[in-house]
PDB file of C-alpha atoms and ligand atoms in Angstrom:
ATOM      1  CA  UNK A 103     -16.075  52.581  47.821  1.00 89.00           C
ATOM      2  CA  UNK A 104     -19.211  53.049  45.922  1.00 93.00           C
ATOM      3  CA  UNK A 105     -22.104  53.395  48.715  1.00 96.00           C
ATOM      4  CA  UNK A 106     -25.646  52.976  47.649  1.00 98.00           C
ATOM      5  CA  UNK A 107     -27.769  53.549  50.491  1.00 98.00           C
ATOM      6  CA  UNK A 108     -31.250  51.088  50.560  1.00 98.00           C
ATOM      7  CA  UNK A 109     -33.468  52.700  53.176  1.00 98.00           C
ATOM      8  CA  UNK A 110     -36.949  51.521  54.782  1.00 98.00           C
ATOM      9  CA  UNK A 111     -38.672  53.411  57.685  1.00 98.00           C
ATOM     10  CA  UNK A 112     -39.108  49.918  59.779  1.00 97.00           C
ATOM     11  CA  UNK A 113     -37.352  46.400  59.236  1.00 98.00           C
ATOM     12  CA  UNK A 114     -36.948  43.435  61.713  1.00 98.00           C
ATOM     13  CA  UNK A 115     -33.079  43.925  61.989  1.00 98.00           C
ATOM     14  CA  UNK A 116     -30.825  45.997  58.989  1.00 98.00           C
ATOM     15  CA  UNK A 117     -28.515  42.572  59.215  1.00 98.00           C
ATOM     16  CA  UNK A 118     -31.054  40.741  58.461  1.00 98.00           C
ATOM     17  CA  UNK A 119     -32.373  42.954  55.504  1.00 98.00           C
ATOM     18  CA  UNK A 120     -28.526  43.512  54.280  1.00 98.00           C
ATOM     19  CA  UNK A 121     -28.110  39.604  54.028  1.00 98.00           C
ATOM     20  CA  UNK A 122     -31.206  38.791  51.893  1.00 98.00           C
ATOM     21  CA  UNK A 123     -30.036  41.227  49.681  1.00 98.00           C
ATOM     22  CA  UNK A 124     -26.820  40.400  49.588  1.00 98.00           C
ATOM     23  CA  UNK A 125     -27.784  36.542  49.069  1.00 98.00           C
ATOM     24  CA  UNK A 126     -29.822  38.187  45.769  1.00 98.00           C
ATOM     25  CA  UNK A 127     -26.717  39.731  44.912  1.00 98.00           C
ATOM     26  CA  UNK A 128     -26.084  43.103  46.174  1.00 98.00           C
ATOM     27  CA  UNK A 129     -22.903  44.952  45.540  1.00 98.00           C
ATOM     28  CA  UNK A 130     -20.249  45.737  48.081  1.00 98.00           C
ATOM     29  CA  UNK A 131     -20.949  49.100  49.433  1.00 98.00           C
ATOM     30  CA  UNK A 132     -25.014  48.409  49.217  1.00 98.00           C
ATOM     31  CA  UNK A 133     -25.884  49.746  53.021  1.00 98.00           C
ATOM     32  CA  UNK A 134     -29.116  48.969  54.481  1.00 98.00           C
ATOM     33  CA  UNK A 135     -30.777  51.828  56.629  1.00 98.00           C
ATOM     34  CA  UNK A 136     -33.880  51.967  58.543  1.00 98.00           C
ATOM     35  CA  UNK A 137     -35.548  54.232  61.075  1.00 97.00           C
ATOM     36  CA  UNK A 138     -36.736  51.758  63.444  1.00 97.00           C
ATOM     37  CA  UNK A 139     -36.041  47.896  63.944  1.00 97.00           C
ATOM     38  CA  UNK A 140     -37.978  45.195  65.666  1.00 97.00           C
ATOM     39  CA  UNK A 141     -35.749  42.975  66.135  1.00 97.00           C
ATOM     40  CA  UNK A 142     -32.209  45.056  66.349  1.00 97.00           C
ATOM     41  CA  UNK A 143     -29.743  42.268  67.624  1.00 97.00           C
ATOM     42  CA  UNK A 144     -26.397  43.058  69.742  1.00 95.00           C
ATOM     43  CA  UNK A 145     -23.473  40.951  70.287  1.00 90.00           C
ATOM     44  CA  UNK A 146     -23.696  37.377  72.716  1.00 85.00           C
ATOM     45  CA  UNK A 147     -27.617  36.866  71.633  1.00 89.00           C
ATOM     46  CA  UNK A 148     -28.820  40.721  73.448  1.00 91.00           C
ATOM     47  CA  UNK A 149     -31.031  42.374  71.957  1.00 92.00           C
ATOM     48  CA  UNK A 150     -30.349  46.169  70.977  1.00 94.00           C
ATOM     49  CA  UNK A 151     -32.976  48.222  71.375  1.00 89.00           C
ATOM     50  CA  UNK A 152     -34.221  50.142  68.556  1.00 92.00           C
ATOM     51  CA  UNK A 153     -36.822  53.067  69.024  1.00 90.00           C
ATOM     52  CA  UNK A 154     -38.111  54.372  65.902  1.00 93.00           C
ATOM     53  CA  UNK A 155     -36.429  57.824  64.197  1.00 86.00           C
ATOM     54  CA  UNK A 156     -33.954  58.647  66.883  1.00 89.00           C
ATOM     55  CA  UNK A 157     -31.250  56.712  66.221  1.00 96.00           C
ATOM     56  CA  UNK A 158     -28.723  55.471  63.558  1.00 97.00           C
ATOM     57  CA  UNK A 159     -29.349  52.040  62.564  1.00 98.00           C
ATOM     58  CA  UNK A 160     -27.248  50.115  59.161  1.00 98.00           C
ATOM     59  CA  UNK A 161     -25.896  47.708  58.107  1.00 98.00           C
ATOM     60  CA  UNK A 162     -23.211  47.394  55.077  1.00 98.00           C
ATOM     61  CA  UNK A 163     -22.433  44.630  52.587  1.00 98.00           C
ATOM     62  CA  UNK A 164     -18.794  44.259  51.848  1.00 98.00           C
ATOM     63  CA  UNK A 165     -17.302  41.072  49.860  1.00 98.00           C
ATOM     64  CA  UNK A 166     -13.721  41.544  50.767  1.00 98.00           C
ATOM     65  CA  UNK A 167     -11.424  39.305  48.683  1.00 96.00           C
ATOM     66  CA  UNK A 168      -9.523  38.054  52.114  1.00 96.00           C
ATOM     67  CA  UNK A 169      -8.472  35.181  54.184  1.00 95.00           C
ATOM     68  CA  UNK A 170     -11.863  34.384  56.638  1.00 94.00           C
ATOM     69  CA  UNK A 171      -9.965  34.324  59.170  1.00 93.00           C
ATOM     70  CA  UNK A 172      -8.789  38.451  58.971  1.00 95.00           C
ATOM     71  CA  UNK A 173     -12.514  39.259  58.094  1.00 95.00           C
ATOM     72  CA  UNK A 174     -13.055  39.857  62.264  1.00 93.00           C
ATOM     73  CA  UNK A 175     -10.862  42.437  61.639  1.00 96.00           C
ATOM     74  CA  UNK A 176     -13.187  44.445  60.019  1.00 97.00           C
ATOM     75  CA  UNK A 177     -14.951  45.244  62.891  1.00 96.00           C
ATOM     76  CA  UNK A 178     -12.078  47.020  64.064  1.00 97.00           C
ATOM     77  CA  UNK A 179     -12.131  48.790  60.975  1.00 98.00           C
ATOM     78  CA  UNK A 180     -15.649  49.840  61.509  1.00 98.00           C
ATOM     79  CA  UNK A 181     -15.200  50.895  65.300  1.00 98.00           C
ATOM     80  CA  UNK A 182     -12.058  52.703  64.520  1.00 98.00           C
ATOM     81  CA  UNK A 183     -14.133  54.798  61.432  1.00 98.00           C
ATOM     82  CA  UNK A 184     -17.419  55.007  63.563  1.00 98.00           C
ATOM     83  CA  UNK A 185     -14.940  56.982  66.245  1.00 98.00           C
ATOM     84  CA  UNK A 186     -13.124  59.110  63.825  1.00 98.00           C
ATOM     85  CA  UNK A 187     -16.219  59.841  61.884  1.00 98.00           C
ATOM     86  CA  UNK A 188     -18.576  60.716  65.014  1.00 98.00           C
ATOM     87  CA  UNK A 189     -15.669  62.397  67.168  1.00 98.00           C
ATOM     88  CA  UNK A 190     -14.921  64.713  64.105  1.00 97.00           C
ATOM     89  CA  UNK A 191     -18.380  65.622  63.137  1.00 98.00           C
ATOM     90  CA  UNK A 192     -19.176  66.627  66.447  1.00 98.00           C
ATOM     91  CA  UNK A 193     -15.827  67.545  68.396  1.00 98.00           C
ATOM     92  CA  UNK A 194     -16.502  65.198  70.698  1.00 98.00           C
ATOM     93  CA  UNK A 195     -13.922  62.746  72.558  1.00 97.00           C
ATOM     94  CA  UNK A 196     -14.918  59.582  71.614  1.00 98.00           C
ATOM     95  CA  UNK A 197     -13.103  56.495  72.152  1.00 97.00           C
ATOM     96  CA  UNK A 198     -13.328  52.823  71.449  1.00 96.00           C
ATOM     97  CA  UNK A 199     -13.501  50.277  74.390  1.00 94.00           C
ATOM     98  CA  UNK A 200     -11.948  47.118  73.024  1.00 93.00           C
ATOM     99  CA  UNK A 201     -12.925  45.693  70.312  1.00 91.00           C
ATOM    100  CA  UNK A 202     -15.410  47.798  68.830  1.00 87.00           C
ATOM    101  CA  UNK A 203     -17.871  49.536  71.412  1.00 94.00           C
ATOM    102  CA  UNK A 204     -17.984  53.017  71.397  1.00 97.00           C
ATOM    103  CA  UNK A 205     -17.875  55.589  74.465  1.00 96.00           C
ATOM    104  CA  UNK A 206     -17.694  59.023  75.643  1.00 97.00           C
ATOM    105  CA  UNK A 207     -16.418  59.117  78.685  1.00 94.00           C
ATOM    106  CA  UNK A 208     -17.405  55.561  79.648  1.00 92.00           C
ATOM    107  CA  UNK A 209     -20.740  55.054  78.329  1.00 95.00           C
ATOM    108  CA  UNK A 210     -21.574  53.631  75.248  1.00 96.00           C
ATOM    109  CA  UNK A 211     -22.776  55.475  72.578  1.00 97.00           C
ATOM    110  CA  UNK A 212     -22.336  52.901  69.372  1.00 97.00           C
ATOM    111  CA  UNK A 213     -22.276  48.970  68.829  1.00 96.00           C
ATOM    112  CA  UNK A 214     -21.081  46.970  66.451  1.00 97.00           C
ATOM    113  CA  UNK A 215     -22.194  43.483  65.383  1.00 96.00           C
ATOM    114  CA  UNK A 216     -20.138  41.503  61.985  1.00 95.00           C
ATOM    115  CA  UNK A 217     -21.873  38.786  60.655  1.00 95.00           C
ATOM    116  CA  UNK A 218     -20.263  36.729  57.834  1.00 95.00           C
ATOM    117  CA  UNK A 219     -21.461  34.001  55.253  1.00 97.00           C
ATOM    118  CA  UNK A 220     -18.488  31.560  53.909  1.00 95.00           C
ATOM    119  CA  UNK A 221     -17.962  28.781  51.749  1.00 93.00           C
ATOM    120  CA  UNK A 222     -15.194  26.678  50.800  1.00 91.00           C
ATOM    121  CA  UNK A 223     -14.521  29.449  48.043  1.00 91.00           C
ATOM    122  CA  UNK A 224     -13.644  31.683  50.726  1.00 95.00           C
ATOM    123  CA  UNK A 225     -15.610  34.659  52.218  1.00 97.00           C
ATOM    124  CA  UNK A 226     -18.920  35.146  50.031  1.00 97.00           C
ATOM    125  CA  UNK A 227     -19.839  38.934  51.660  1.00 98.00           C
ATOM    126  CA  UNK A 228     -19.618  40.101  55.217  1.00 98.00           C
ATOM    127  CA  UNK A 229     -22.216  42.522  57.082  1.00 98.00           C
ATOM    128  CA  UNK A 230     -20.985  45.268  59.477  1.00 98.00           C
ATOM    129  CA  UNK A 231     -24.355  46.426  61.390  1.00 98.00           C
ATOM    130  CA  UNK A 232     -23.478  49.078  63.541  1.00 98.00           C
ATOM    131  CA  UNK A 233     -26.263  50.726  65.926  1.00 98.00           C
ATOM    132  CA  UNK A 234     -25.642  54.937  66.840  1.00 98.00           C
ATOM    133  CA  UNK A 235     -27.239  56.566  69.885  1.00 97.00           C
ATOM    134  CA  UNK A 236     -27.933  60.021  68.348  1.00 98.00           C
ATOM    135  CA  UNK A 237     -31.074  61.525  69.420  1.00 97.00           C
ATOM    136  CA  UNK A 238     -32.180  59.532  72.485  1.00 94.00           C
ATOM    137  CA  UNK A 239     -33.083  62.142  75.149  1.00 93.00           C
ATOM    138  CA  UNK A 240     -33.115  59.481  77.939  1.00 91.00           C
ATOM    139  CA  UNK A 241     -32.293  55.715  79.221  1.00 90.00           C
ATOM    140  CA  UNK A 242     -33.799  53.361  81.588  1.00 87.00           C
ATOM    141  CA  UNK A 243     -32.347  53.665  85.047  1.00 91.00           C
ATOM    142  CA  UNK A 244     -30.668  50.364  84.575  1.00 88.00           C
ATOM    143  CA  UNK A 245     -28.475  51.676  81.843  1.00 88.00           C
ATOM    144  CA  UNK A 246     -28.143  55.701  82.303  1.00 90.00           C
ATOM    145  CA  UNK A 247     -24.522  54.127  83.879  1.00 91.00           C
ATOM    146  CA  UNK A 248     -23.469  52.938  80.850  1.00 92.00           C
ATOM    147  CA  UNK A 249     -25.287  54.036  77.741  1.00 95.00           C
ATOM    148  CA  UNK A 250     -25.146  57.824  76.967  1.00 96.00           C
ATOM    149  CA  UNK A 251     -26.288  59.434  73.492  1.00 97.00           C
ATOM    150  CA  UNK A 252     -24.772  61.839  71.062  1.00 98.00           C
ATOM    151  CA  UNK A 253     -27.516  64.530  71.920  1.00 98.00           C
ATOM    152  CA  UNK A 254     -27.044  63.919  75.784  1.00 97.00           C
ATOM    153  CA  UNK A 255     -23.437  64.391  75.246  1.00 97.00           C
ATOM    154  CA  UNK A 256     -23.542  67.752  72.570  1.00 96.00           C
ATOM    155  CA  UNK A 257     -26.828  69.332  74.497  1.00 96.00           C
ATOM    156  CA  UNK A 258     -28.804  69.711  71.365  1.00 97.00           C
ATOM    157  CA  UNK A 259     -30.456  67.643  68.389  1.00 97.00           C
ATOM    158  CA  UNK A 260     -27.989  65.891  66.151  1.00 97.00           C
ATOM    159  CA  UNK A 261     -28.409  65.646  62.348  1.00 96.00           C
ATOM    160  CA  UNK A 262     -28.503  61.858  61.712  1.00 95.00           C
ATOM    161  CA  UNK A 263     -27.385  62.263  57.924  1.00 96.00           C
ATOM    162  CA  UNK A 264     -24.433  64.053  58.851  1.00 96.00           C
ATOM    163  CA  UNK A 265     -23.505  61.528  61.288  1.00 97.00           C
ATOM    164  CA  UNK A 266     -23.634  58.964  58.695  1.00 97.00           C
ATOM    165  CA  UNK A 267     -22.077  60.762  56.278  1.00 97.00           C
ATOM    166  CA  UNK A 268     -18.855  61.051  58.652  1.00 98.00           C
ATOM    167  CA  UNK A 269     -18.658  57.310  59.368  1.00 98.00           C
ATOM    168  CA  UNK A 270     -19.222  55.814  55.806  1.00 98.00           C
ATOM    169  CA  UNK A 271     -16.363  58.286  54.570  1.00 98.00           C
ATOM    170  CA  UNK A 272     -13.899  57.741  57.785  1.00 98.00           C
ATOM    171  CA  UNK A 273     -14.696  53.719  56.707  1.00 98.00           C
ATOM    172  CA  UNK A 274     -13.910  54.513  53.249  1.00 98.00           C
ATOM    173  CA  UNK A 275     -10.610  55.381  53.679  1.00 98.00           C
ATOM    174  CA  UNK A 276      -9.847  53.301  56.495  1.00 98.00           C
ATOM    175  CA  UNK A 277     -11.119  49.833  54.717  1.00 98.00           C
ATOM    176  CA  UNK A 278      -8.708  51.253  51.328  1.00 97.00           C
ATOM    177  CA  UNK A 279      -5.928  51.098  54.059  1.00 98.00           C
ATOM    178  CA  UNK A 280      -6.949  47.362  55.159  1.00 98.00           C
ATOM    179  CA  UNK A 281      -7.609  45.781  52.297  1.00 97.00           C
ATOM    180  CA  UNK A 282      -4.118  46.689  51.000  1.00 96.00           C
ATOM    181  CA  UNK A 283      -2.320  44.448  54.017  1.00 97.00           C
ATOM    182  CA  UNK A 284      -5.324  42.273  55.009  1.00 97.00           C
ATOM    183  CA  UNK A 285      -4.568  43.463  58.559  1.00 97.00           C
ATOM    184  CA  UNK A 286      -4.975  46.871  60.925  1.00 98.00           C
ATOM    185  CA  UNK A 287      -0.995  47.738  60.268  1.00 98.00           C
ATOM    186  CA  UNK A 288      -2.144  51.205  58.707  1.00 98.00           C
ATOM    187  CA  UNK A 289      -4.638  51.921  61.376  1.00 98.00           C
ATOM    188  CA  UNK A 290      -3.148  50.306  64.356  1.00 98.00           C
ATOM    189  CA  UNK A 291      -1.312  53.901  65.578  1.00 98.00           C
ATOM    190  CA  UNK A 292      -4.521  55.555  65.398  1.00 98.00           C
ATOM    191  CA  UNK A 293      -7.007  53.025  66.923  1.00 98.00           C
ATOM    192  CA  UNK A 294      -4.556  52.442  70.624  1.00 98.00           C
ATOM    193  CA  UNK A 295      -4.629  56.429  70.527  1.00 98.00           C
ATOM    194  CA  UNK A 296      -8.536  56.578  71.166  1.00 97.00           C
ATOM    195  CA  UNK A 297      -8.215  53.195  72.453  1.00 96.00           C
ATOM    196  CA  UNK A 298     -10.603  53.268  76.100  1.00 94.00           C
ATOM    197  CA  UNK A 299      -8.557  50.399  77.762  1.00 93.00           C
ATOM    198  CA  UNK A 300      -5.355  51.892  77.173  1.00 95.00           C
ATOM    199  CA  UNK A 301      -2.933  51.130  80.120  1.00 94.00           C
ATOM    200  CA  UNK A 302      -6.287  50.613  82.410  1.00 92.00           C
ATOM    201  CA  UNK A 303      -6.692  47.365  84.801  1.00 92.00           C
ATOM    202  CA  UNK A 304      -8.929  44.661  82.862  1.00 91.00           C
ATOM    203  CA  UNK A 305     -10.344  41.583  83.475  1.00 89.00           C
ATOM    204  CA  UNK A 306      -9.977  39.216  80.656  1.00 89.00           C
ATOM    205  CA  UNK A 307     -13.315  37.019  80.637  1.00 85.00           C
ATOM    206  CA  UNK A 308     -11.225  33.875  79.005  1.00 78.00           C
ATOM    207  CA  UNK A 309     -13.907  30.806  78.539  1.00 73.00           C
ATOM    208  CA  UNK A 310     -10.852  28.725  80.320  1.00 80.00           C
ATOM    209  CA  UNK A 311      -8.925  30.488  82.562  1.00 83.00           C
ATOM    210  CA  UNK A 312      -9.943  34.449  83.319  1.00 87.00           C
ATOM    211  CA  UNK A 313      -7.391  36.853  84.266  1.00 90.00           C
ATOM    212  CA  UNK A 314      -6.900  40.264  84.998  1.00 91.00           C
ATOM    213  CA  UNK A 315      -3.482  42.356  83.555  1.00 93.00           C
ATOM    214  CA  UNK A 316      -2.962  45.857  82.176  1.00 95.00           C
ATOM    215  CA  UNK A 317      -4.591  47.089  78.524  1.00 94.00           C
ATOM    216  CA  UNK A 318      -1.141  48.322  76.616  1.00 96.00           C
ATOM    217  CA  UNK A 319      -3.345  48.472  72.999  1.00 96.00           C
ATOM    218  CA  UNK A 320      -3.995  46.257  70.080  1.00 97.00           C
ATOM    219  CA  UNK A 321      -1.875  44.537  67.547  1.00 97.00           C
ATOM    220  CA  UNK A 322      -2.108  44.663  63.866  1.00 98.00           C
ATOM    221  CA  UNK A 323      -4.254  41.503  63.688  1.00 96.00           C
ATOM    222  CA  UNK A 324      -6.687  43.265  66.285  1.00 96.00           C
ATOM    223  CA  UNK A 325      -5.465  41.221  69.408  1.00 95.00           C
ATOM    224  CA  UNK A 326      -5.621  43.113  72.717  1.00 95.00           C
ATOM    225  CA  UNK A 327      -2.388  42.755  74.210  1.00 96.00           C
ATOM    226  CA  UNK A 328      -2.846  42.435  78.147  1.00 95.00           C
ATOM    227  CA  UNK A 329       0.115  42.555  80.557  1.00 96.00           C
ATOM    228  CA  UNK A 330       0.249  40.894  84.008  1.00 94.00           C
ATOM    229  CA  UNK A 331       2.227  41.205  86.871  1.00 91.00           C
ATOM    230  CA  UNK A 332       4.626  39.404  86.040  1.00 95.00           C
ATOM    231  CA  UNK A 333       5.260  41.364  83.302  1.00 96.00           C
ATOM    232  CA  UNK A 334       3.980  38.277  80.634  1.00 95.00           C
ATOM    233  CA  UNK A 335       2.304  39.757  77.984  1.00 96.00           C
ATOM    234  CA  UNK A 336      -0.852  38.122  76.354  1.00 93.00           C
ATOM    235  CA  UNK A 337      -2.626  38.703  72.896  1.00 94.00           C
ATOM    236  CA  UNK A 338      -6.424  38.142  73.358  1.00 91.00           C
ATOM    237  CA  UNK A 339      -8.123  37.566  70.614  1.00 86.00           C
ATOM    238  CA  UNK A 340     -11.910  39.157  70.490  1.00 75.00           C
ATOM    239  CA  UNK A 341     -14.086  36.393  69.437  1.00 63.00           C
ATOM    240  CA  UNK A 342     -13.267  34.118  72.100  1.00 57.00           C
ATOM    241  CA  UNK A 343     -13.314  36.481  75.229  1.00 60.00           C
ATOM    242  CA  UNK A 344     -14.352  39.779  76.181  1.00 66.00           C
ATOM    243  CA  UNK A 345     -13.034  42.215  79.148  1.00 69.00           C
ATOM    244  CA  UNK A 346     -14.233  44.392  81.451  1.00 72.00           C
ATOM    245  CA  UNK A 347     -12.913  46.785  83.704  1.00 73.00           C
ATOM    246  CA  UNK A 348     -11.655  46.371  86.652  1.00 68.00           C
ATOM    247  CA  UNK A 349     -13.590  49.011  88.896  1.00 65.00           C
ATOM    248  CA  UNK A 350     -16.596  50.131  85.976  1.00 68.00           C
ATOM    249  CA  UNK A 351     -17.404  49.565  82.343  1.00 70.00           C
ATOM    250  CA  UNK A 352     -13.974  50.058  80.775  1.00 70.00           C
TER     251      UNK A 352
HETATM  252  C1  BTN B 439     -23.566  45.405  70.382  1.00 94.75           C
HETATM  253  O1  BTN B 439     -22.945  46.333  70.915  1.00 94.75           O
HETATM  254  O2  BTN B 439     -23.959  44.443  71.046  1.00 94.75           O
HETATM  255  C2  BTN B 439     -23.801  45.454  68.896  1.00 94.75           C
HETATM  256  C3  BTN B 439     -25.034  46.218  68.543  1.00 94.75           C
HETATM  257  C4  BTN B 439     -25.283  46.325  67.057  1.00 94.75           C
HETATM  258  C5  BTN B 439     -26.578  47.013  66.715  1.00 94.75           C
HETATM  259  C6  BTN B 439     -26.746  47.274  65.254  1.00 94.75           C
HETATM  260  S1  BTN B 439     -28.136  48.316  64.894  1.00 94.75           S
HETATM  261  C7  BTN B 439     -27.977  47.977  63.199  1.00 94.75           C
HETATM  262  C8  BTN B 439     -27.631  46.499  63.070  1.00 94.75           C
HETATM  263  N1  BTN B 439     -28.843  45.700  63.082  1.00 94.75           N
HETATM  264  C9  BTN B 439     -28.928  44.908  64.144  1.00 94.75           C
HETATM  265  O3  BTN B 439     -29.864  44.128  64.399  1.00 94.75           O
HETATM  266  N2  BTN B 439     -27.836  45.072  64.926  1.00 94.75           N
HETATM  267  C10 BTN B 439     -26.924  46.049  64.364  1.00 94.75           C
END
């Protein structure tokens, strides 16, 4: 993929930014990069905060030629990359907590957030904005449980270039792979090997009827496949519930 990288020191959100230019016409690949965000967004309406110059924050235009309905699956494609890309750079074990948060050793170091814009002609470009904690040298007490950083983790100042050198080429490569099958077939070994929630107790937050089962890893649409007592086995699908663990975090 042909990256050109559009960067400002301060925008309200890189989403935001990536979609106006992509609604003036920007070219898969165009990835929008700032130093500091007002208004960095998370997933389920949070906000994500976004202090200035420590931290990765982008955003990337794609316009996959692919059924709408696989384009969630890109976010898998990013978390799986972001992992690779991160855990390589730096040696570090990171793994994905289902679908597409990032942790080392159970806090969260990355988040992802896929917004798309559709039209009866199919998928016009999708956004994959994905927030790194690289440099942060501290939390607030009410999230030093579950939010670590990349310095924290490594004990000294991280490069942020190098960082997102590693993920854009890891997503390279790994988006090559989906496009070819329009699902996670090719990457599907590698994501349940990092995957967080592997074979781990989880609660399955289900709009209708929650439940709780064993993680046994992800199918190649991206559906977390959750086993309960009785041995029934359940595909969840991400954008309609999340899960948590049953005793912390994961
Ligand atoms: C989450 O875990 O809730 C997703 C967080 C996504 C944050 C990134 S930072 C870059 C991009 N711009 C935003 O406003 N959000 C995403």
């Amino acid at each position: 993929m042909n990256i050109e990288i559009c960067f400002r020191k301060e925008v309200s959100s890189t989403n935001d930014w990536a979609r106006q230019m992509a609604e003036e016409g920007a070219l898969e690949g165009t990835l929008a990069l700032a130093d500091a965000q007002t208004a960095g967004r998370g997933r389920r309406g949070r906000q994500w905060s976004s202090p200035d110059g420590e931290n990765v924050y982008m955003s990337l235009i794609l316009r996959p030629r692919i059924h709408p309905e696989n384009a969630a699956q890109l976010t898998l494609v990013m978390g799986l990359s972001a992992a690779q890309g991160i855990g390589e750079a730096l040696k570090l074990p990171v793994q994905i907590k289902w679908p597409n948060d990032l942790v080392i050793e159970g806090k969260k170091i990355c988040g992802i957030l896929t917004e798309m814009s559709a039209g009866q002609d199919g998928i016009r470009f999708v956004i994959i904005g994905v927030g790194i904690n690289v440099n942060n040298a501290s939390f607030p007490e009410e999230l030093r449980e579950r939010a670590t950083s990349l310095k924290l983790e490594k004990g000294e100042d991280i490069e942020k270039n190098q960082i997102l050198d590693a993920v854009i080429t890891a997503f390279s490569k790994n988006y090559d792979k989906f496009i070819k099958t329009e699902d996670l077939s090719g990457l599907v070994e590698e994501y349940n090997q990092i995957l967080a929630n592997k074979d781990r107790q989880v609660k399955v937050l289900d709009p209708k009827v929650p439940f709780e089962g064993v993680a046994r890893g992800i199918n190649t649409s991206g559906e977390l496949l959750v086993e309960r007592d009785d041995g029934k086995v359940t595909a969840v699908y991400a954008g309609e519930v999340s899960i948590r663990g049953i005793h912390s975090y994961i």
